[in-house]
JSON list of C-alpha atoms in Angstrom, two decimals:
[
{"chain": "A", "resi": 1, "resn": "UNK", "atom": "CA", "xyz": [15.35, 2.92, -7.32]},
{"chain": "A", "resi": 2, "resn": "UNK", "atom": "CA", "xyz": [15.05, 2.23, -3.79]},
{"chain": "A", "resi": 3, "resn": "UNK", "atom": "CA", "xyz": [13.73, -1.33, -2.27]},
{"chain": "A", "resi": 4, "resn": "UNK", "atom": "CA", "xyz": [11.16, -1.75, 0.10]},
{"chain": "A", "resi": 5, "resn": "UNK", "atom": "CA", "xyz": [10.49, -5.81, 2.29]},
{"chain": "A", "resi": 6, "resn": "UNK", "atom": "CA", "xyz": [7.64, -5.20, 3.61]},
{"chain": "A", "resi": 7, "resn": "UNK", "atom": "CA", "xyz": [6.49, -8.24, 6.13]},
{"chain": "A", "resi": 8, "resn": "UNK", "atom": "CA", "xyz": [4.28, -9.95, 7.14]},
{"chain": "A", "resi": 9, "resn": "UNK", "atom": "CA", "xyz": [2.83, -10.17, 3.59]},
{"chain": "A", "resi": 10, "resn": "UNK", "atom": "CA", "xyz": [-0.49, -12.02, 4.79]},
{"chain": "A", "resi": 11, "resn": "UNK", "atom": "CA", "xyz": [-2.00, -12.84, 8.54]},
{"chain": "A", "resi": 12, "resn": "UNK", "atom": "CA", "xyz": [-4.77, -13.77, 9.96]},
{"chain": "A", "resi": 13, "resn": "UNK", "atom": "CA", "xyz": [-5.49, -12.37, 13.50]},
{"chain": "A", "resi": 14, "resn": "UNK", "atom": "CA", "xyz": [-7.69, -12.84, 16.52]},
{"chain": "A", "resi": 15, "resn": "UNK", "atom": "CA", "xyz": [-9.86, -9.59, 16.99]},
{"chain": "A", "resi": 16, "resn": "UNK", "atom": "CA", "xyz": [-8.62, -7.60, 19.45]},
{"chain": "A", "resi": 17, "resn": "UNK", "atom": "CA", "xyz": [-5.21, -8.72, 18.91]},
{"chain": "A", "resi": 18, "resn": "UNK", "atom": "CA", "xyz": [-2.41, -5.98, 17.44]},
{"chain": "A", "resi": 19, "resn": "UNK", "atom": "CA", "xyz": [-0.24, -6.81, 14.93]},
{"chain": "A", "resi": 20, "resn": "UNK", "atom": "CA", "xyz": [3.05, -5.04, 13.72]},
{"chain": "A", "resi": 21, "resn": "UNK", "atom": "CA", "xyz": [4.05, -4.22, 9.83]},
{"chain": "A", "resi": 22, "resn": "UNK", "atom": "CA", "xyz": [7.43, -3.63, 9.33]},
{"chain": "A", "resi": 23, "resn": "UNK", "atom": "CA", "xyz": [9.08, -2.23, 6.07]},
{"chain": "A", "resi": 24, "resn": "UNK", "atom": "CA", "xyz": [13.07, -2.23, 5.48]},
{"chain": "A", "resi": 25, "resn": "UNK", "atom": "CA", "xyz": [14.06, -0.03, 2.66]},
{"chain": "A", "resi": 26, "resn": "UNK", "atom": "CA", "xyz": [17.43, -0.68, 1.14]},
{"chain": "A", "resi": 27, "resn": "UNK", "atom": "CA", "xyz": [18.68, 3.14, 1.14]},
{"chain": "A", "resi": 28, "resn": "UNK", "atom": "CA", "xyz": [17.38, 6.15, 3.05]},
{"chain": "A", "resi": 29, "resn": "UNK", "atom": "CA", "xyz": [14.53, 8.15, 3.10]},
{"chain": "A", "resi": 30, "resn": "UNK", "atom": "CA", "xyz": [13.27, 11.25, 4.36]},
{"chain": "A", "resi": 31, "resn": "UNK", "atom": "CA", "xyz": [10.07, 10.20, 4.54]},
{"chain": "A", "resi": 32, "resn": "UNK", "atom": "CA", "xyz": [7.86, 7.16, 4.35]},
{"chain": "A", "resi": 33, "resn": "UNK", "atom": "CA", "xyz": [4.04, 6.28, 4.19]},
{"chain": "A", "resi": 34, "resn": "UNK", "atom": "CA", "xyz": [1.81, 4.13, 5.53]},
{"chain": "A", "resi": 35, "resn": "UNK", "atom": "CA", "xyz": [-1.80, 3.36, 3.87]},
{"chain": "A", "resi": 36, "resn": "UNK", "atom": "CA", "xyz": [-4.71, 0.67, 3.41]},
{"chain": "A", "resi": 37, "resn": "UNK", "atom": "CA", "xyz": [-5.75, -0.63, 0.67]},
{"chain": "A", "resi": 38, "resn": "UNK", "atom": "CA", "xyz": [-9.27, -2.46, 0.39]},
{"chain": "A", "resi": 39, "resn": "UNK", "atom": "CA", "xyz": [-9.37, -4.98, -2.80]},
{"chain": "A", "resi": 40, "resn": "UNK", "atom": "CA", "xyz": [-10.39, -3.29, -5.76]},
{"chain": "A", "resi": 41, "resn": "UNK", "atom": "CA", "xyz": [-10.29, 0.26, -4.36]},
{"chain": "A", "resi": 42, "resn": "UNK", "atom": "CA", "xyz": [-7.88, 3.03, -4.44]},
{"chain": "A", "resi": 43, "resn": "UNK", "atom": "CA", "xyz": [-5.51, 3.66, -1.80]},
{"chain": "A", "resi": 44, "resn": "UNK", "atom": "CA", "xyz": [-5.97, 5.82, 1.20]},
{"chain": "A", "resi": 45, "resn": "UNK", "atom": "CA", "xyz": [-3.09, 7.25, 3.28]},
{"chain": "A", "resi": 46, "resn": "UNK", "atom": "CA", "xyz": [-3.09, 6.44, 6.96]},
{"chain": "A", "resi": 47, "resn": "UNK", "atom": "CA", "xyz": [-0.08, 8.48, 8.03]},
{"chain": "A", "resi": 48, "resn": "UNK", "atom": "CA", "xyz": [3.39, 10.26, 7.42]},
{"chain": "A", "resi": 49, "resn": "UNK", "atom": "CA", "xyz": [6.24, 8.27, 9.52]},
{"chain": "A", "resi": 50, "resn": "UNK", "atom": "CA", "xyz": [8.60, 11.42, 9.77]},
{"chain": "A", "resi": 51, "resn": "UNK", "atom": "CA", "xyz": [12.62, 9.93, 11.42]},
{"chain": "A", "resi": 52, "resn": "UNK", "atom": "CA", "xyz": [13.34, 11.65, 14.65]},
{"chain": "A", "resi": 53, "resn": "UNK", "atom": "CA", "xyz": [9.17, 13.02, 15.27]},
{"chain": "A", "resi": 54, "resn": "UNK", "atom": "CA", "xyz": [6.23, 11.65, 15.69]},
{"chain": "A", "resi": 55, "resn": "UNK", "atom": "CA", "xyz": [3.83, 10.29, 13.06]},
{"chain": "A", "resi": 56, "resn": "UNK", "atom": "CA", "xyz": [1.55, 12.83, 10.86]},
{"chain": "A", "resi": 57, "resn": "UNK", "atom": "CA", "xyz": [-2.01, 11.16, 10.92]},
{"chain": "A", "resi": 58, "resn": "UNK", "atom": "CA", "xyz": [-4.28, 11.85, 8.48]},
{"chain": "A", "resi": 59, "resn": "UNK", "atom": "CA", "xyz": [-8.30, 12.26, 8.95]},
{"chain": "A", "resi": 60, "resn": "UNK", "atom": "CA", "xyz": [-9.93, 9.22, 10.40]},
{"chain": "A", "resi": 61, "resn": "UNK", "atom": "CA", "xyz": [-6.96, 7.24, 11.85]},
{"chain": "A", "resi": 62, "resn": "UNK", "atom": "CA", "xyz": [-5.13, 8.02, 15.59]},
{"chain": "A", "resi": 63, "resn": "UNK", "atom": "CA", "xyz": [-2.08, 7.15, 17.17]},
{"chain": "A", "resi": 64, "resn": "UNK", "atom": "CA", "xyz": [-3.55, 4.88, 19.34]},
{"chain": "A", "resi": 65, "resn": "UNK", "atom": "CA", "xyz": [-5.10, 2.83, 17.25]},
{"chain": "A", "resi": 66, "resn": "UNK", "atom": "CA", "xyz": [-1.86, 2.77, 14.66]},
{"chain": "A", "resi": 67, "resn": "UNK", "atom": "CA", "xyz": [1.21, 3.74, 16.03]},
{"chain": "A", "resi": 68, "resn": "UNK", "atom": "CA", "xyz": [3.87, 3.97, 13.92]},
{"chain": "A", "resi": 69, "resn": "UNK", "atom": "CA", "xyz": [7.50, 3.72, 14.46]},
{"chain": "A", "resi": 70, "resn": "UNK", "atom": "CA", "xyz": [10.20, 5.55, 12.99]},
{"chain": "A", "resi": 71, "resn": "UNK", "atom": "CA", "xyz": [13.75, 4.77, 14.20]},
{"chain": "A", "resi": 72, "resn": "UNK", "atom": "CA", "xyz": [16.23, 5.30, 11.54]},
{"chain": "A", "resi": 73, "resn": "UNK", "atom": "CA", "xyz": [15.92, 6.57, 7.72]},
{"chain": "A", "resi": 74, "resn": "UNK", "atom": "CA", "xyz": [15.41, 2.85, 6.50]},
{"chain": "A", "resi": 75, "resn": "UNK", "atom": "CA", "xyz": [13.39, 1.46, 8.87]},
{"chain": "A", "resi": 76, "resn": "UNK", "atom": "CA", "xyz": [9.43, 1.99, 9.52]},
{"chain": "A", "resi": 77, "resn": "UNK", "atom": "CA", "xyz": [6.75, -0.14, 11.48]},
{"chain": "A", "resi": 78, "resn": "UNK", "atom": "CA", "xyz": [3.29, 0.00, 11.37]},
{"chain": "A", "resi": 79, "resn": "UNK", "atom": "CA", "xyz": [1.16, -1.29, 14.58]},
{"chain": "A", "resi": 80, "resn": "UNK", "atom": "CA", "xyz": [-2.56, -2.08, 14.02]},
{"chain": "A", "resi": 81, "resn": "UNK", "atom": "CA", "xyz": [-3.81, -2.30, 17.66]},
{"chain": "A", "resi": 82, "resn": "UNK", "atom": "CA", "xyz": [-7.39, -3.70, 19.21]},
{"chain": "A", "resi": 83, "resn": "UNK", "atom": "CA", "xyz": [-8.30, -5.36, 15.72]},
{"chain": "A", "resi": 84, "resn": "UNK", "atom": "CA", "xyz": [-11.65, -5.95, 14.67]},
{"chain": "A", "resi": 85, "resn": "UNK", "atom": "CA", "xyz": [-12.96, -7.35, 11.60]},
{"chain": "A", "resi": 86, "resn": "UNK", "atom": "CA", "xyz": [-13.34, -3.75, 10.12]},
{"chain": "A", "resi": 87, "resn": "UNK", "atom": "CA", "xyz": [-9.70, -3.93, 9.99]},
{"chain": "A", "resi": 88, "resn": "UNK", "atom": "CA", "xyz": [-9.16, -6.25, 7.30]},
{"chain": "A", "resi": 89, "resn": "UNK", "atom": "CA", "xyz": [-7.44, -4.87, 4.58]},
{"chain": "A", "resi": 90, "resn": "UNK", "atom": "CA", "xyz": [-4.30, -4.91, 2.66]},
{"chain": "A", "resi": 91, "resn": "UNK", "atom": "CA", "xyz": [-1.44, -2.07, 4.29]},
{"chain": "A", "resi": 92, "resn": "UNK", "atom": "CA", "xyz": [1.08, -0.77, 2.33]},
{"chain": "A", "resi": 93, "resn": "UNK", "atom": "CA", "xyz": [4.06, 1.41, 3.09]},
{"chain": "A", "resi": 94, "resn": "UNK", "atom": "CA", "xyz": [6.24, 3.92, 1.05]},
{"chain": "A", "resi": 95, "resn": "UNK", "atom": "CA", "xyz": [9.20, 5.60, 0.56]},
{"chain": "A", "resi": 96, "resn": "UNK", "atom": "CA", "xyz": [10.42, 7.96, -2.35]},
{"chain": "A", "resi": 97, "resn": "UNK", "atom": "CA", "xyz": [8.78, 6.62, -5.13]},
{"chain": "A", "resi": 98, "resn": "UNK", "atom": "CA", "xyz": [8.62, 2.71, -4.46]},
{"chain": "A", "resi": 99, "resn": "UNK", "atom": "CA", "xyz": [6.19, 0.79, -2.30]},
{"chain": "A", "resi": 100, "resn": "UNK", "atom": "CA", "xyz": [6.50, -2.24, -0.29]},
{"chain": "A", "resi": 101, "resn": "UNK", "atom": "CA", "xyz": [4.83, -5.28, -1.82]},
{"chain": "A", "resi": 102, "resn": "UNK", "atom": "CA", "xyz": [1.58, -5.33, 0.92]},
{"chain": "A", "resi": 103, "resn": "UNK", "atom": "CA", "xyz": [0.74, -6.99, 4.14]},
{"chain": "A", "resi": 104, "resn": "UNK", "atom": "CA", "xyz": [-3.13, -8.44, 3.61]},
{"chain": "A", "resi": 105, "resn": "UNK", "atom": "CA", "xyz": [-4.76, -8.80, 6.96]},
{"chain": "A", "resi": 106, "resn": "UNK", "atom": "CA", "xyz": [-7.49, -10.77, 7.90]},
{"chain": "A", "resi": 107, "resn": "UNK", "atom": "CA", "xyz": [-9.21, -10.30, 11.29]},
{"chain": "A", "resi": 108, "resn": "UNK", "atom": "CA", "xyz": [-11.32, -13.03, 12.47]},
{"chain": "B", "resi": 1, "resn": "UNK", "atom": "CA", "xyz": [-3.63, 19.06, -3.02]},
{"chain": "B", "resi": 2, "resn": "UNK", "atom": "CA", "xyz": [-5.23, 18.80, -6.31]},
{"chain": "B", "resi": 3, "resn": "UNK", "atom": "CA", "xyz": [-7.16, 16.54, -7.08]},
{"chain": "B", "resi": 4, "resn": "UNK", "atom": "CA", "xyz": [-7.22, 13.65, -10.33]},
{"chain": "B", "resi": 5, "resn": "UNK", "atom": "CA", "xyz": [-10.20, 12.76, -12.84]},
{"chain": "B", "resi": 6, "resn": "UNK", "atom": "CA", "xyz": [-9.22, 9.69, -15.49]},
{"chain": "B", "resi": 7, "resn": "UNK", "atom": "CA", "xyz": [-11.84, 7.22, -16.64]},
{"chain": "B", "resi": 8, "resn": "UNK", "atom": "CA", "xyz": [-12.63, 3.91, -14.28]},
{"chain": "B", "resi": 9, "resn": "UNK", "atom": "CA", "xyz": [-11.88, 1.53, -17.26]},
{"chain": "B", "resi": 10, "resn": "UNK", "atom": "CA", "xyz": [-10.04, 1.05, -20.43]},
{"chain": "B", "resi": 11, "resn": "UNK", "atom": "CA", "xyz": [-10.01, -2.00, -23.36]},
{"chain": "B", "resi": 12, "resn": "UNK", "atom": "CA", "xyz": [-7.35, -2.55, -25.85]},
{"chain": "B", "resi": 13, "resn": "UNK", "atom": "CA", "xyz": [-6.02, -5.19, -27.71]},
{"chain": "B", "resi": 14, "resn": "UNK", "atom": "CA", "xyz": [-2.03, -6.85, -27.84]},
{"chain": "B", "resi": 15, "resn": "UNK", "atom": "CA", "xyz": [0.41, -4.49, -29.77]},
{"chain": "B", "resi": 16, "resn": "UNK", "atom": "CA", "xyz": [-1.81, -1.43, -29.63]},
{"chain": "B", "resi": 17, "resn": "UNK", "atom": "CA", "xyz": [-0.85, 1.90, -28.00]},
{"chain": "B", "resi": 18, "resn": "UNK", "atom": "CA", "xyz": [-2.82, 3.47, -25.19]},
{"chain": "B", "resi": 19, "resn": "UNK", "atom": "CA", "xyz": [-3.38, 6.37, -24.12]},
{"chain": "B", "resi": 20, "resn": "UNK", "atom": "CA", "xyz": [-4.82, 6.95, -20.53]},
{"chain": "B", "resi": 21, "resn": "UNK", "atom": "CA", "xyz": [-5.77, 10.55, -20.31]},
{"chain": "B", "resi": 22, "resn": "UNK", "atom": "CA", "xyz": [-5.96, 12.28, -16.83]},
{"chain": "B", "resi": 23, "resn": "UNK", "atom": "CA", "xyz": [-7.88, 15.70, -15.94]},
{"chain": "B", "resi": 24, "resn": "UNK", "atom": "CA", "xyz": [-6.23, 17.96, -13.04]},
{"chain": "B", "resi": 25, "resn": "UNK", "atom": "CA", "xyz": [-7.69, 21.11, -13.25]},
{"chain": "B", "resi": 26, "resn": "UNK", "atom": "CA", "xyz": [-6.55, 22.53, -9.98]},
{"chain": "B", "resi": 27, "resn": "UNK", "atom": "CA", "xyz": [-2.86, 21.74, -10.38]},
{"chain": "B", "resi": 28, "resn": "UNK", "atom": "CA", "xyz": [-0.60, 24.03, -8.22]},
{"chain": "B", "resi": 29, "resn": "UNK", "atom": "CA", "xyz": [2.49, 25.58, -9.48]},
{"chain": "B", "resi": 30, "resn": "UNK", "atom": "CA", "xyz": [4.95, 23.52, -7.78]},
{"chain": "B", "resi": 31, "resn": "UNK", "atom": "CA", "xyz": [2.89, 20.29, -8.14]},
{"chain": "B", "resi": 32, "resn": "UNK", "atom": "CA", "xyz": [4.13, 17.62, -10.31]},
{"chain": "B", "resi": 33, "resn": "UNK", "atom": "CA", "xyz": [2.49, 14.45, -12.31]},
{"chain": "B", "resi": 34, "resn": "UNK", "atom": "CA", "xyz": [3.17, 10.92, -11.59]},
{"chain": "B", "resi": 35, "resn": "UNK", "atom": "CA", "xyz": [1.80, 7.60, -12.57]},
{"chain": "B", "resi": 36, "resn": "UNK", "atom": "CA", "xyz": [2.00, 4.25, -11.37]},
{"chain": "B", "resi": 37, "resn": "UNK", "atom": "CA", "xyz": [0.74, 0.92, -11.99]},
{"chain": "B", "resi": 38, "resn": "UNK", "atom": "CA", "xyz": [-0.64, -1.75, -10.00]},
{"chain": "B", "resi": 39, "resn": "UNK", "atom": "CA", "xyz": [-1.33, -5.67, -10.31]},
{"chain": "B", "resi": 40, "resn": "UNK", "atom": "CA", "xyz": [-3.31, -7.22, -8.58]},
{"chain": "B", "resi": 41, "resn": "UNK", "atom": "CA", "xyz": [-2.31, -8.44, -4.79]},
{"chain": "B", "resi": 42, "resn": "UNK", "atom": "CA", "xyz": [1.29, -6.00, -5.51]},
{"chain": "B", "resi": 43, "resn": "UNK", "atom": "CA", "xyz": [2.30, -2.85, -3.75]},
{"chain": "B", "resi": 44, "resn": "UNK", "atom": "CA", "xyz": [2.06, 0.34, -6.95]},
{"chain": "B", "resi": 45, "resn": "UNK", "atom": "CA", "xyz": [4.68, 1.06, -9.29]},
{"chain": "B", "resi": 46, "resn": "UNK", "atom": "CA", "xyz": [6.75, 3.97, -10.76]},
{"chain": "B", "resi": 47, "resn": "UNK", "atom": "CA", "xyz": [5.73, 4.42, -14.01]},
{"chain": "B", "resi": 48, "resn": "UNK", "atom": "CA", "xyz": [6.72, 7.92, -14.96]},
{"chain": "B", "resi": 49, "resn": "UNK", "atom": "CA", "xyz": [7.00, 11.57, -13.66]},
{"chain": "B", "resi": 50, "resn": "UNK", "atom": "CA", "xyz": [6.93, 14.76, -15.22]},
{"chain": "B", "resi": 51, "resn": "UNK", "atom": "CA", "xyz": [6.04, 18.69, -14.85]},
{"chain": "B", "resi": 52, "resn": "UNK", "atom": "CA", "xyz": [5.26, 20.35, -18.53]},
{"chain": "B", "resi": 53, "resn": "UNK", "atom": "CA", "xyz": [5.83, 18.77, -22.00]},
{"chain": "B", "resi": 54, "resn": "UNK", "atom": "CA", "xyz": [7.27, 15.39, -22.49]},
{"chain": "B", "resi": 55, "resn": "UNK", "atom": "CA", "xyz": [8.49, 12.47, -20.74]},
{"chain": "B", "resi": 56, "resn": "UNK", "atom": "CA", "xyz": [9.59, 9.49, -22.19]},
{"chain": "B", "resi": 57, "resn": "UNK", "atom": "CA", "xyz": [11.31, 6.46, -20.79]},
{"chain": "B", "resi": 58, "resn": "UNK", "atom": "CA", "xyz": [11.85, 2.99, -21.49]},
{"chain": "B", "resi": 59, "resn": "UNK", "atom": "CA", "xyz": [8.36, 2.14, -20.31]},
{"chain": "B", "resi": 60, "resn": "UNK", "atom": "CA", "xyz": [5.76, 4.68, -21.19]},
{"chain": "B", "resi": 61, "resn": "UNK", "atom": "CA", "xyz": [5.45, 8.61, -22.56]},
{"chain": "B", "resi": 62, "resn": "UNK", "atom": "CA", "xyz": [4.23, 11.25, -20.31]},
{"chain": "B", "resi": 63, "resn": "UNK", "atom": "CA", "xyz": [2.39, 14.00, -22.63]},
{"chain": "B", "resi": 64, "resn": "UNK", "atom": "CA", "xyz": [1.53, 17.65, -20.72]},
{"chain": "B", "resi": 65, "resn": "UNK", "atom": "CA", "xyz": [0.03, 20.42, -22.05]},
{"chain": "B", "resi": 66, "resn": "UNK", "atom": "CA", "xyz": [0.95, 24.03, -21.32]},
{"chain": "B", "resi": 67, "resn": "UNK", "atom": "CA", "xyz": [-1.61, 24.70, -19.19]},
{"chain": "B", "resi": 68, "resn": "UNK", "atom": "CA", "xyz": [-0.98, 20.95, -17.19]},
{"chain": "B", "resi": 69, "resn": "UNK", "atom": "CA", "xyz": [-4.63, 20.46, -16.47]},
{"chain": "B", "resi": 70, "resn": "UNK", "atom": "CA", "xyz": [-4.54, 17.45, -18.07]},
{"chain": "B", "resi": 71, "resn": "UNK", "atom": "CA", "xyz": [-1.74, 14.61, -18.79]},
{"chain": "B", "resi": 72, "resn": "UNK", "atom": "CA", "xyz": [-1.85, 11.81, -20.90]},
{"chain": "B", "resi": 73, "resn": "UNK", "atom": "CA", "xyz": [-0.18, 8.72, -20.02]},
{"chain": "B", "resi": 74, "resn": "UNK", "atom": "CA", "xyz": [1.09, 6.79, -23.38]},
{"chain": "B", "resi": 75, "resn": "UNK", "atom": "CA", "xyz": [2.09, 3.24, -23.54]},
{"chain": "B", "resi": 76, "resn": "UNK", "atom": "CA", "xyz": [3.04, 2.04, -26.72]},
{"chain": "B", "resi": 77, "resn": "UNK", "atom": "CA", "xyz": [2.18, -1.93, -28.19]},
{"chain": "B", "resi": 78, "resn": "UNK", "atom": "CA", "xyz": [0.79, -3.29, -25.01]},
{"chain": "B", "resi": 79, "resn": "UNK", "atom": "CA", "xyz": [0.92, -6.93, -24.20]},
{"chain": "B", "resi": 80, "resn": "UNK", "atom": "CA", "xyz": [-1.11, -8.77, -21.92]},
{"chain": "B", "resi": 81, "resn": "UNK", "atom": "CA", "xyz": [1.34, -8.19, -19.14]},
{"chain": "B", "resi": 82, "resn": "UNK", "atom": "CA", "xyz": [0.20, -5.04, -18.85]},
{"chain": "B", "resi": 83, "resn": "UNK", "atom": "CA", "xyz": [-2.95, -5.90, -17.19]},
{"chain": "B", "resi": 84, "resn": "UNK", "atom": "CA", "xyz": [-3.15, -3.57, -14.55]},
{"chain": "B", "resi": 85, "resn": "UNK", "atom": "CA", "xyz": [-4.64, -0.74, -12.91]},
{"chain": "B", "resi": 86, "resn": "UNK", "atom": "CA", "xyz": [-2.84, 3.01, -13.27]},
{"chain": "B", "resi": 87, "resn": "UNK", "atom": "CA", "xyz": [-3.17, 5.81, -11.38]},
{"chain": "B", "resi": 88, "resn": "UNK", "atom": "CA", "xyz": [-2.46, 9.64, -12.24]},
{"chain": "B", "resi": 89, "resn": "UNK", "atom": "CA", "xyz": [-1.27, 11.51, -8.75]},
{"chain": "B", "resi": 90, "resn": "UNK", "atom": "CA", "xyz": [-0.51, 15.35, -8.45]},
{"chain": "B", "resi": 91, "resn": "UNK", "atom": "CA", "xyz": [1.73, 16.76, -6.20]},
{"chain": "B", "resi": 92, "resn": "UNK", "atom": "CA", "xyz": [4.91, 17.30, -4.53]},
{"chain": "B", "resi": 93, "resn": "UNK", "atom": "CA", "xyz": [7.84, 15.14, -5.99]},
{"chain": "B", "resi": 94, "resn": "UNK", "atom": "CA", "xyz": [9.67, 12.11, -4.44]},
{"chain": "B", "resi": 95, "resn": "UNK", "atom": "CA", "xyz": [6.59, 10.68, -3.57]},
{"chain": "B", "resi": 96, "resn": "UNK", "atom": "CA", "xyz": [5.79, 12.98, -0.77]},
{"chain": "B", "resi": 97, "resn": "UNK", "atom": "CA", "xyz": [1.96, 13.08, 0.32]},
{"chain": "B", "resi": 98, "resn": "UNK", "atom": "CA", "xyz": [-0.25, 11.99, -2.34]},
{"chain": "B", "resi": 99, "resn": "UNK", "atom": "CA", "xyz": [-4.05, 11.77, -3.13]},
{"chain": "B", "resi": 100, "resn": "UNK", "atom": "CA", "xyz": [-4.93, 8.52, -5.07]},
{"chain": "B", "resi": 101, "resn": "UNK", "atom": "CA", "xyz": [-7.92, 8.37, -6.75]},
{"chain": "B", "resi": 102, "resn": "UNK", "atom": "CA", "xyz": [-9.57, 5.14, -8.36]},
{"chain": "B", "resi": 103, "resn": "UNK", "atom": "CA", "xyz": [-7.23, 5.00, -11.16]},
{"chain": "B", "resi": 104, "resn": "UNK", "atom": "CA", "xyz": [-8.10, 3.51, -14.60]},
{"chain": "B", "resi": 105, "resn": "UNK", "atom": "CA", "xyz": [-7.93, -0.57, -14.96]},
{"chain": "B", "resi": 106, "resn": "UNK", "atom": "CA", "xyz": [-7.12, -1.56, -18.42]},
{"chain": "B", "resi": 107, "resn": "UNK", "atom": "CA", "xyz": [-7.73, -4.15, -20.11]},
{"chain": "B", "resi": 108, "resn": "UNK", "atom": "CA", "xyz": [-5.72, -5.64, -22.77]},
{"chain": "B", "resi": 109, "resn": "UNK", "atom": "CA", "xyz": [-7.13, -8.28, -24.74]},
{"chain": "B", "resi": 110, "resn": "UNK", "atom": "CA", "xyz": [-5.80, -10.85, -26.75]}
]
């Protein structure tokens, strides 16, 4: 099965500050996945980064706030832009069936 | 996409099996069944996929009715290692858009 480094795997940011998530994945995929995680609750899916297109956002999040880069079929960043407090969380990305191991972000 | 019903918290005991029993009522045709597992502070993992009957790897069994509105998740003598939370998803395969729900956090006691 596939391998995802995800990094950073912690930070702690100034609010209103962006910070970048990027995930490597060690063969291609068609698609990857972005979500947020807050501890001790379930997952919840920020967006589809699609190779070659722009990102598919679900309910609740916009491009501006994430944006989300797709460049090649192994390669996917995630931006979190403006931060505030609210924004803590842990972010996890996807691809096929594996997951990278988390980024947790703390906005102070 | 369908959504996933399994209970919020499960007990056993070293050496035990368990069974983790999820309820998908709307399942669509083309949908299929996966489960993963999560530790604390860690990304999910793979545990096992499957569309109608039986799965079975070197981890866990995947038991599906005929009518798949339910699956059962089976992991035989569990140690303490497996300590985690699991989570029964419906949909398309190769991990394409998923719903997670609040998965089931076992317990397994000494």
């Amino acid at each position: 099965s596939a391998v995802i480094s995800q990094k950073p795997s912690r930070d702690i940011c100034q609010r209103g500050t962006s910070l970048t998530i990027q995930c490597q994945v060690d063969s291609q995929v068609t698609m990857m996945f972005w979500y947020r995680q807050q501890p001790g609750q379930s997952l919840t899916l920020i967006a589809t980064a699609n190779q070659g297109s722009e990102a598919t956002y679900e309910s609740g999040f916009v491009i501006d706030k994430f944006p989300i880069s797709r460049p090649n079929l192994t390669f996917s960043t995630l931006t979190v832009s403006n931060m505030s407090p609210e924004d803590s969380s842990i972010y996890l990305c996807s691809g096929g069936y594996t997951f990278g191991s988390g980024t947790r972000l703390t906005v102070v | 996409l369908a959504k996933t019903t399994q209970p919020i918290s499960m007990d056993s005991y070293e050496g035990q099996e368990v069974n983790i029993t999820c309820s998908h009522n709307n399942i669509a045709t083309n949908d299929y069944i996966t489960w993963y597992q999560q530790f604390p502070s860690q990304g999910p993992r793979f545990i096992i996929q499957g569309y109608k009957t039986k799965v079975t790897n070197e981890v866990a069994s995947l038991f599906i009715p005929a009518d798949r509105k339910s699956s059962t998740l089976s992991l035989p003598r569990v140690s303490l290692s497996d300590t985690a939370v699991y989570y029964c998803l419906v949909g398309p395969p190769e991990g394409r858009k998923l719903i997670w729900g609040l998965g089931t956090s076992l317990a397994v006691n000494p």
